Short mmCIF file of C-alpha atoms in Angstrom, two decimals:
data_model
loop_
_atom_site.label_atom_id
_atom_site.label_comp_id
_atom_site.label_asym_id
_atom_site.label_seq_id
_atom_site.Cartn_x
_atom_site.Cartn_y
_atom_site.Cartn_z
CA ASP A 1 25.10 139.76 112.28
CA ILE A 2 26.31 139.89 108.64
CA LEU A 3 24.31 137.46 107.63
CA LEU A 4 20.94 138.06 109.78
CA ALA A 5 21.43 141.89 107.18
CA GLY A 6 21.04 140.30 104.12
CA GLY A 7 25.40 139.39 103.24
CA SER A 8 26.57 136.96 101.35
CA ALA A 9 29.13 134.23 102.35
CA VAL A 10 31.93 136.36 100.90
CA ASP A 11 30.76 139.31 103.49
CA GLY A 12 30.21 137.35 106.08
CA ALA A 13 33.91 136.07 105.38
CA ILE A 14 35.13 139.15 105.81
CA ALA A 15 33.57 140.92 107.67
CA ALA A 16 35.11 137.83 110.59
CA LEU A 17 38.04 137.52 109.39
CA ILE A 18 38.67 141.81 109.89
CA CYS A 19 37.06 141.44 112.90
CA THR A 20 39.75 138.24 113.78
CA SER A 21 42.35 140.43 113.44
CA VAL A 22 42.26 142.48 116.65
CA ILE A 23 40.62 139.06 118.31
CA ASN A 24 44.12 136.88 117.07
CA PRO A 25 46.58 139.47 115.85
CA GLN A 26 49.15 137.51 115.87
CA SER A 27 48.30 135.21 113.78
CA MET A 28 46.43 137.90 110.66
CA GLY A 29 45.94 140.72 109.30
CA LEU A 30 45.77 143.54 107.56
CA GLY A 31 49.48 142.87 106.68
CA GLY A 32 49.27 139.58 105.36
CA GLY A 33 47.51 137.46 102.29
CA VAL A 34 44.65 136.00 102.31
CA ILE A 35 43.28 132.90 99.74
CA PHE A 36 39.12 131.76 99.18
CA THR A 37 38.17 128.70 97.49
CA ILE A 38 34.26 129.77 96.24
CA ARG A 39 31.58 127.85 95.48
CA GLU A 40 29.09 129.58 93.79
CA LYS A 41 25.37 128.49 93.92
CA ASN A 42 25.55 127.45 90.11
CA GLY A 43 28.45 124.89 91.33
CA LYS A 44 31.81 127.01 89.65
CA VAL A 45 34.25 126.97 92.55
CA LYS A 46 37.05 130.16 91.77
CA ILE A 47 39.95 130.68 93.19
CA ILE A 48 41.45 133.58 94.47
CA ASN A 49 44.64 134.58 95.39
CA ALA A 50 46.42 137.00 97.48
CA ARG A 51 49.25 135.63 98.68
CA GLU A 52 52.44 138.05 99.21
CA THR A 53 53.94 138.48 96.68
CA THR A 54 58.29 139.21 97.12
CA PRO A 55 58.96 143.19 96.33
CA GLN A 56 60.62 144.29 93.00
CA GLU A 57 64.36 145.43 95.60
CA VAL A 58 64.72 142.54 97.20
CA LYS A 59 68.05 141.94 98.71
CA ALA A 60 69.59 139.42 97.53
CA ASP A 61 72.19 137.18 99.89
CA LEU A 62 67.43 137.49 102.33
CA LEU A 63 67.81 133.87 102.34
CA SER A 64 71.62 133.13 103.68
CA LYS A 65 69.65 134.30 107.29
CA CYS A 66 67.18 131.55 106.90
CA SER A 67 68.04 131.41 110.77
CA SER A 68 66.19 134.57 111.74
CA SER A 69 63.12 134.39 109.59
CA THR A 70 61.53 138.04 112.46
CA GLY A 71 62.25 142.00 111.08
CA ALA A 72 62.03 143.93 108.17
CA HIS A 73 63.41 142.29 105.66
CA TRP A 74 61.40 139.08 105.87
CA VAL A 75 58.50 140.99 103.91
CA GLY A 76 56.06 140.56 101.70
CA VAL A 77 54.13 143.06 99.94
CA PRO A 78 51.35 142.07 102.03
CA GLY A 79 47.50 140.90 99.38
CA GLU A 80 44.85 141.13 102.48
CA LEU A 81 42.50 143.69 101.46
CA ARG A 82 43.11 143.23 96.96
CA GLY A 83 42.01 139.64 98.51
CA TYR A 84 39.82 140.83 100.24
CA GLU A 85 38.29 143.24 97.23
CA ARG A 86 38.40 141.03 94.40
CA ALA A 87 36.04 138.64 96.02
CA HIS A 88 32.99 141.76 97.66
CA ARG A 89 33.14 142.59 94.00
CA LEU A 90 32.37 138.96 92.78
CA TYR A 91 30.35 138.03 95.60
CA GLY A 92 29.06 141.18 98.20
CA ARG A 93 25.81 142.29 98.66
CA LEU A 94 26.58 145.11 101.24
CA PRO A 95 28.21 148.32 101.07
CA TRP A 96 31.83 147.82 101.46
CA LYS A 97 31.77 149.98 104.90
CA ARG A 98 29.57 148.07 105.85
CA LEU A 99 32.20 145.04 106.69
CA PHE A 100 34.07 147.08 108.83
CA GLU A 101 32.17 148.75 110.68
CA PRO A 102 32.23 146.82 114.07
CA THR A 103 35.53 145.49 114.31
CA ILE A 104 36.13 149.25 113.90
CA ARG A 105 34.81 149.96 117.37
CA LEU A 106 35.53 146.80 118.39
CA ALA A 107 39.62 148.32 118.54
CA ARG A 108 38.11 151.70 119.18
CA ASP A 109 36.71 149.73 122.39
CA GLY A 110 39.09 147.22 123.75
CA VAL A 111 39.76 143.59 123.29
CA LYS A 112 39.78 141.10 125.63
CA ILE A 113 43.21 139.64 126.33
CA SER A 114 42.46 136.05 125.55
CA LYS A 115 44.26 132.48 126.71
CA LEU A 116 45.19 132.14 123.36
CA LEU A 117 46.80 135.56 122.67
CA SER A 118 47.98 136.01 126.21
CA LEU A 119 50.04 133.04 125.46
CA TYR A 120 51.97 133.78 122.41
CA LEU A 121 52.80 137.27 124.44
CA ILE A 122 54.81 135.37 125.80
CA VAL A 123 56.95 135.88 123.07
CA LEU A 124 57.39 139.50 123.32
CA GLN A 125 59.14 139.57 126.45
CA GLY A 126 61.80 141.14 127.21
CA GLN A 127 61.62 143.15 123.84
CA ASP A 128 62.28 147.29 123.87
CA SER A 129 59.78 147.64 119.72
CA ALA A 130 56.41 148.87 119.01
CA LEU A 131 54.99 145.88 118.74
CA SER A 132 55.93 144.86 122.37
CA ARG A 133 54.48 148.50 124.19
CA LEU A 134 51.31 147.96 122.17
CA PHE A 135 50.38 145.59 124.74
CA MET A 136 52.23 146.82 127.34
CA ARG A 137 50.77 147.91 130.83
CA SER A 138 51.05 151.04 132.38
CA ASP A 139 54.09 149.40 135.17
CA GLY A 140 55.55 148.13 131.45
CA THR A 141 54.88 144.54 132.63
CA LEU A 142 52.98 142.89 128.84
CA MET A 143 49.39 142.41 129.08
CA LYS A 144 47.48 139.36 130.59
CA GLU A 145 44.63 136.87 129.85
CA GLY A 146 42.06 139.60 130.75
CA ASP A 147 43.23 142.96 130.53
CA THR A 148 42.22 145.19 127.33
CA VAL A 149 44.25 146.18 124.45
CA LYS A 150 43.21 148.59 122.56
CA PHE A 151 44.28 149.25 119.06
CA ASP A 152 43.61 152.40 118.74
CA LYS A 153 46.16 153.57 115.38
CA LEU A 154 44.54 150.55 113.47
CA ALA A 155 40.97 151.73 114.17
CA ASP A 156 41.88 154.91 112.20
CA THR A 157 43.00 153.04 109.21
CA LEU A 158 40.15 150.82 108.80
CA GLN A 159 38.69 154.22 108.98
CA LYS A 160 40.05 154.87 106.43
CA ILE A 161 40.15 151.63 104.19
CA ALA A 162 36.48 151.72 105.04
CA ASP A 163 35.34 155.13 103.37
CA GLY A 164 38.04 154.81 100.99
CA GLY A 165 38.74 151.57 99.61
CA ALA A 166 41.49 149.34 99.94
CA ASP A 167 42.84 151.76 97.13
CA GLU A 168 44.01 153.68 100.31
CA PHE A 169 45.92 151.16 101.13
CA TYR A 170 47.67 150.36 98.61
CA SER A 171 48.03 154.21 96.98
CA GLY A 172 47.41 156.01 100.03
CA ASP A 173 48.05 157.64 102.43
CA VAL A 174 47.96 154.93 104.68
CA ALA A 175 50.20 152.93 101.92
CA LYS A 176 53.03 156.22 102.06
CA ALA A 177 52.99 155.67 105.69
CA LEU A 178 53.06 151.95 106.25
CA VAL A 179 56.23 152.08 104.00
CA ARG A 180 57.51 154.78 105.40
CA ASP A 181 57.60 152.26 108.47
CA VAL A 182 59.31 149.42 106.90
CA GLN A 183 61.85 150.82 105.44
CA GLU A 184 63.28 152.33 108.67
CA ALA A 185 62.69 149.47 110.49
CA GLY A 186 64.84 148.05 106.93
CA GLY A 187 62.78 146.56 104.70
CA SER A 188 62.82 146.60 101.13
CA LEU A 189 58.85 146.77 100.83
CA THR A 190 58.52 150.74 98.16
CA GLU A 191 54.91 152.09 96.92
CA GLU A 192 55.37 150.00 93.54
CA ASP A 193 55.17 147.09 95.60
CA LEU A 194 51.65 147.88 97.19
CA LYS A 195 50.69 149.17 93.42
CA SER A 196 51.04 146.48 91.57
CA PHE A 197 50.11 144.34 93.89
CA GLN A 198 47.00 142.16 91.73
CA ALA A 199 44.99 139.09 93.47
CA THR A 200 44.49 137.06 90.56
CA GLU A 201 41.75 134.12 90.10
CA SER A 202 41.38 130.80 88.75
CA PRO A 203 39.83 127.25 88.37
CA ALA A 204 40.23 125.57 91.10
CA TRP A 205 42.14 122.30 91.27
CA SER A 206 40.10 118.71 92.94
CA VAL A 207 40.59 115.65 93.99
CA SER A 208 37.30 112.82 93.85
CA LEU A 209 37.34 111.64 97.59
CA ASP A 210 35.04 108.55 98.30
CA LYS A 211 31.44 109.97 97.15
CA TYR A 212 32.77 113.95 97.26
CA LYS A 213 34.58 116.19 95.22
CA MET A 214 37.15 118.26 96.70
CA PHE A 215 37.93 122.13 95.45
CA PHE A 216 40.80 123.19 96.26
CA PRO A 217 43.01 126.48 95.20
CA PRO A 218 46.52 125.28 93.23
CA PRO A 219 50.09 125.75 93.84
CA PRO A 220 51.65 128.49 95.79
CA ALA A 221 48.65 126.88 98.01
CA GLY A 222 49.11 123.78 99.52
CA GLY A 223 45.97 121.70 98.57
CA ALA A 224 47.99 119.98 96.23
CA ILE A 225 50.00 118.21 99.27
CA LEU A 226 46.30 117.60 101.50
CA SER A 227 45.72 115.90 98.63
CA PHE A 228 47.99 113.76 98.43
CA ILE A 229 47.32 112.17 101.62
CA LEU A 230 44.50 111.63 101.05
CA ASN A 231 45.12 109.83 98.14
CA VAL A 232 47.91 107.43 99.03
CA MET A 233 45.04 106.84 101.88
CA GLU A 234 42.37 106.22 100.15
CA GLY A 235 44.13 103.29 98.93
CA TYR A 236 44.33 101.67 102.31
CA GLU A 237 40.09 101.54 101.86
CA LEU A 238 39.95 102.88 105.42
CA ASN A 239 36.97 101.77 107.64
CA PRO A 240 36.00 102.48 111.17
CA LYS A 241 37.29 98.97 111.89
CA SER A 242 41.20 100.48 111.15
CA ILE A 243 41.40 102.31 113.76
CA GLN A 244 41.04 99.51 116.36
CA GLY A 245 43.41 97.21 118.08
CA TYR A 246 45.85 96.53 116.58
CA LYS A 247 44.92 97.47 112.83
CA LEU A 248 45.13 101.19 114.82
CA VAL A 249 48.47 101.12 115.33
CA GLU A 250 48.79 100.01 111.12
CA THR A 251 47.04 102.67 110.19
CA TYR A 252 49.14 105.93 111.46
CA GLN A 253 52.39 104.66 110.60
CA ARG A 254 50.67 104.23 107.27
CA TYR A 255 49.57 107.42 107.72
CA VAL A 256 52.81 109.37 109.39
CA GLU A 257 54.19 107.81 106.24
CA ALA A 258 52.37 109.42 104.08
CA CYS A 259 53.33 112.78 105.85
CA LYS A 260 57.23 111.78 105.95
CA PHE A 261 56.71 111.57 101.73
CA ALA A 262 53.59 114.83 101.76
CA ASN A 263 57.14 116.72 103.25
CA GLY A 264 59.86 115.54 100.09
CA LEU A 265 56.81 116.88 97.77
CA LYS A 266 56.46 120.32 99.13
CA GLN A 267 59.86 121.05 96.88
CA PHE A 268 57.63 120.69 94.40
CA ILE A 269 54.90 123.03 95.20
CA LYS A 270 55.93 126.92 93.37
CA ASP A 271 54.54 130.10 92.14
CA PRO A 272 53.56 129.41 88.90
CA LYS A 273 53.90 132.20 87.83
CA PHE A 274 57.85 131.38 87.52
CA SER A 275 57.79 128.06 87.19
CA SER A 276 56.30 124.93 85.95
CA ASP A 277 53.41 123.25 87.48
CA LYS A 278 53.43 120.07 86.09
CA GLU A 279 54.73 117.76 88.76
CA ALA A 280 52.71 119.61 91.56
CA HIS A 281 49.78 118.59 89.02
CA ASP A 282 51.58 115.42 88.85
CA LEU A 283 51.47 114.46 92.02
CA ILE A 284 47.99 114.72 93.05
CA LYS A 285 47.28 111.48 90.68
CA VAL A 286 45.69 108.72 92.30
CA ASP A 287 48.54 106.49 90.27
CA PHE A 288 51.43 108.71 91.78
CA ALA A 289 49.88 107.78 95.78
CA GLY A 290 50.03 104.02 94.46
CA ARG A 291 53.10 104.37 93.96
CA VAL A 292 54.79 105.71 97.02
CA ARG A 293 51.84 103.94 98.58
CA ASN A 294 53.68 100.17 97.68
CA MET A 295 57.02 101.89 99.01
CA ILE A 296 54.98 102.23 102.64
CA THR A 297 56.09 99.91 105.21
CA ASN A 298 53.92 99.31 107.77
CA ALA A 299 56.05 97.86 110.23
CA LYS A 300 59.02 100.81 109.39
CA THR A 301 60.60 104.11 109.42
CA HIS A 302 63.40 105.52 107.30
CA ASP A 303 65.77 107.87 107.52
CA ALA A 304 65.03 111.84 104.97
CA GLN A 305 66.44 110.83 102.32
CA TYR A 306 64.01 108.01 101.67
CA TYR A 307 61.42 110.47 101.73
CA ASN A 308 64.12 112.57 99.19
CA VAL A 309 62.34 116.29 102.13
CA THR A 310 64.97 118.87 102.48
CA PRO A 311 64.76 119.91 105.88
CA HIS A 312 62.65 122.92 106.89
CA ALA A 313 61.13 125.77 109.32
CA ASP A 314 58.20 125.48 110.69
CA THR A 315 54.96 128.12 111.03
CA GLN A 316 51.64 128.44 113.09
CA GLY A 317 50.27 132.05 112.02
CA THR A 318 46.37 131.18 110.02
CA THR A 319 42.99 132.49 110.73
CA HIS A 320 40.96 130.08 109.15
CA VAL A 321 37.17 131.18 107.75
CA SER A 322 34.10 128.47 106.82
CA VAL A 323 31.13 130.20 105.67
CA LEU A 324 27.84 128.51 104.60
CA ALA A 325 25.12 129.72 102.58
CA GLU A 326 21.47 129.41 102.84
CA ASP A 327 21.55 129.09 98.58
CA GLY A 328 24.34 127.20 98.38
CA THR A 329 27.18 129.17 98.74
CA ALA A 330 30.13 127.98 99.85
CA VAL A 331 33.45 130.49 101.21
CA SER A 332 36.33 128.57 102.42
CA VAL A 333 39.03 131.24 103.47
CA THR A 334 43.08 131.17 105.28
CA SER A 335 44.26 134.57 106.34
CA THR A 336 48.01 135.00 107.38
CA ILE A 337 50.54 136.81 108.42
CA ASN A 338 52.99 133.18 108.94
CA HIS A 339 54.75 133.20 111.43
CA ILE A 340 53.86 134.58 115.52
CA PHE A 341 52.96 138.69 114.63
CA GLY A 342 54.24 137.59 111.78
CA SER A 343 57.96 139.53 110.86
CA GLY A 344 57.74 141.41 114.15
CA VAL A 345 57.52 145.12 112.85
CA LEU A 346 54.19 147.21 113.37
CA SER A 347 53.63 150.39 111.87
CA VAL A 348 53.68 152.62 113.43
CA ASN A 349 51.82 154.58 111.13
CA THR A 350 48.75 153.03 110.80
CA GLY A 351 48.84 150.27 113.76
CA ILE A 352 49.30 147.23 111.17
CA ILE A 353 51.69 144.20 111.75
CA LEU A 354 53.12 143.11 108.54
CA ASN A 355 54.00 139.58 108.01
CA ASN A 356 57.54 137.37 107.44
CA GLU A 357 56.03 135.95 104.67
CA LEU A 358 59.64 135.68 103.25
CA ALA A 359 60.51 134.11 105.31
CA ASP A 360 58.73 131.07 103.67
CA PHE A 361 60.90 129.93 100.71
CA CYS A 362 64.32 129.21 103.46
CA GLY A 363 64.10 125.03 102.42
CA ARG A 364 61.93 125.37 100.31
CA THR A 365 64.64 127.25 97.40
CA LYS A 366 67.99 128.90 96.75
CA HIS A 367 66.95 132.19 95.13
CA ILE A 368 63.56 134.28 95.22
CA GLN A 369 62.84 136.65 91.84
CA PRO A 370 60.29 140.06 92.08
CA GLY A 371 57.20 139.34 92.43
CA GLU A 372 56.97 135.73 93.47
CA ARG A 373 54.65 134.68 95.36
CA PRO A 374 56.25 132.35 98.29
CA PRO A 375 54.80 128.53 98.71
CA SER A 376 52.50 128.10 101.31
CA SER A 377 50.17 125.93 103.89
CA MET A 378 47.44 127.53 103.08
CA ALA A 379 44.56 124.85 101.63
CA PRO A 380 41.29 126.66 102.24
CA VAL A 381 39.09 123.49 101.05
CA VAL A 382 35.26 123.34 99.67
CA LEU A 383 33.57 119.49 99.34
CA TYR A 384 30.67 118.69 97.35
CA SER A 385 29.18 115.07 96.73
CA ALA A 386 26.86 114.98 93.74
CA SER A 387 25.11 112.39 94.57
CA ASP A 388 23.19 113.53 98.43
CA ASP A 389 23.26 117.47 97.42
CA HIS A 390 26.65 117.87 100.81
CA THR A 391 28.27 121.20 101.36
CA LEU A 392 31.29 120.78 103.14
CA VAL A 393 33.50 123.51 103.89
CA ILE A 394 37.10 122.89 105.42
CA GLY A 395 40.12 124.30 106.49
CA GLY A 396 42.94 125.00 108.41
CA SER A 397 45.25 127.38 110.75
CA GLY A 398 48.38 126.54 112.45
CA GLY A 399 50.72 127.19 109.65
CA SER A 400 52.73 124.17 108.58
CA MET A 401 50.48 122.46 111.07
CA ILE A 402 47.42 122.72 108.40
CA THR A 403 47.71 120.01 106.09
CA THR A 404 48.36 117.24 109.46
CA GLY A 405 45.82 119.10 110.73
CA MET A 406 43.31 119.14 107.54
CA ALA A 407 44.53 115.13 106.28
CA THR A 408 42.99 114.26 109.77
CA VAL A 409 39.87 115.24 110.18
CA LEU A 410 38.84 114.65 107.06
CA MET A 411 40.25 110.98 106.95
CA ASN A 412 38.14 111.35 109.83
CA TYR A 413 35.57 112.23 108.33
CA LEU A 414 35.37 110.50 104.98
CA TRP A 415 36.32 106.21 106.40
CA LEU A 416 36.69 106.37 109.76
CA GLY A 417 33.33 106.39 111.31
CA LYS A 418 33.57 109.41 112.59
CA THR A 419 30.83 113.08 112.91
CA LEU A 420 32.19 116.14 112.10
CA ARG A 421 32.52 117.10 115.43
CA GLU A 422 34.98 114.35 116.31
CA SER A 423 36.36 114.11 113.17
CA ILE A 424 38.28 118.56 114.26
CA THR A 425 37.95 117.67 118.07
CA SER A 426 39.43 114.12 118.16
CA PRO A 427 43.76 114.33 118.85
CA VAL A 428 45.50 114.50 115.88
CA VAL A 429 49.64 112.99 115.57
CA TYR A 430 51.87 116.00 113.12
CA VAL A 431 54.55 115.26 110.67
CA ASP A 432 56.81 118.56 110.91
CA GLY A 433 59.75 119.69 108.94
CA LYS A 434 61.93 117.52 110.25
CA ASN A 435 60.01 114.75 109.65
CA GLU A 436 59.75 114.47 112.98
CA LEU A 437 56.13 113.38 115.88
CA ALA A 438 54.75 115.93 117.39
CA PHE A 439 51.54 114.67 119.67
CA GLU A 440 48.60 116.34 121.33
CA ARG A 441 48.23 115.06 125.10
CA THR A 442 45.17 113.53 124.69
CA PHE A 443 46.21 111.52 121.53
CA ASP A 444 46.39 107.44 122.14
CA GLN A 445 49.50 106.37 123.50
#
């Protein structure tokens, strides 16, 4: 509807994300963060990073509590709306308010609980919290698929932001109410944290894959890890025969090993404002992929030390939106509150579910600094082929499963002869943070 009304690709993406915040509130929303990869019609690619940051008064012993990643002490400074604001100022056509109107109506009228959301509501079972009460029937039981949930407080908040802009969230009445709720729940978020938050702009990083150039966000996003896996696999000169007969096992053995090495490299994905990004630059180089490829054996796996892996928690949140407009503008954007229902904290005065983004530091570093952005698996990418003027916009949801899912799709599409639809629907094998494998039920046994 937004595109048909004359909106830009960015308008469409923002409106879709706002809507998704009430359709899939377990995965993303105003209390989270977002990363845009935008290819302009002139071919220039820009990154807008509005990933959450560490509050100024973060507790020094926070990372000693990584065994449990729920609670207000894990809340990072939300960046979602500053990201929308920056993208809209640069590329929006429709009025800011117009992007919020459909979701405000939806939130007030109520949303039917989807099958997906109903499955995730199980994590709230037995809780007596503001969040669980939001999804509770009048008889005190949790809602089921098909029930209707209304987001009245969130609708009021969305209306204020639609009328007053993102500043309402970062320095207005919404900011005051949000901070009060988070602090009462034990968090360290302050009004100054919100006032000082800024989205950043940067050029995209890129690698060449087959006939395409793939553009992706730099650290602390996860595009460099995705690029590494694809660089390793491209060196095997894959083709449709690579997944036929005995070759199928060999191809996936190599792929799984590449993913294990990728886990070991995640330690180099850090906020460049606080750490050098030289190592991250090095790991997207073709010669580095070649060195790792030489360490991969076709019939053997190894212990964690071989891959230099430090186990870290896996996440399943996030939402991705891809938009390709008629004028050639492409938007790939990923948003998250991190784990399912984020921190588990609902701001009762704003209706906003808060992230637990600081948990992404667990297993990756021993110290965090105020203002630092945590590492992320998010990798919204745009691929462009100059030879046939073809654009592919792709990203993933599922938290730490993003990298595996996207790498599988792109491997299928670029080299294994599958259509885009087949590439997306094909089952995947997931390598978790402990280098253990999980297969989709329909994966070839």
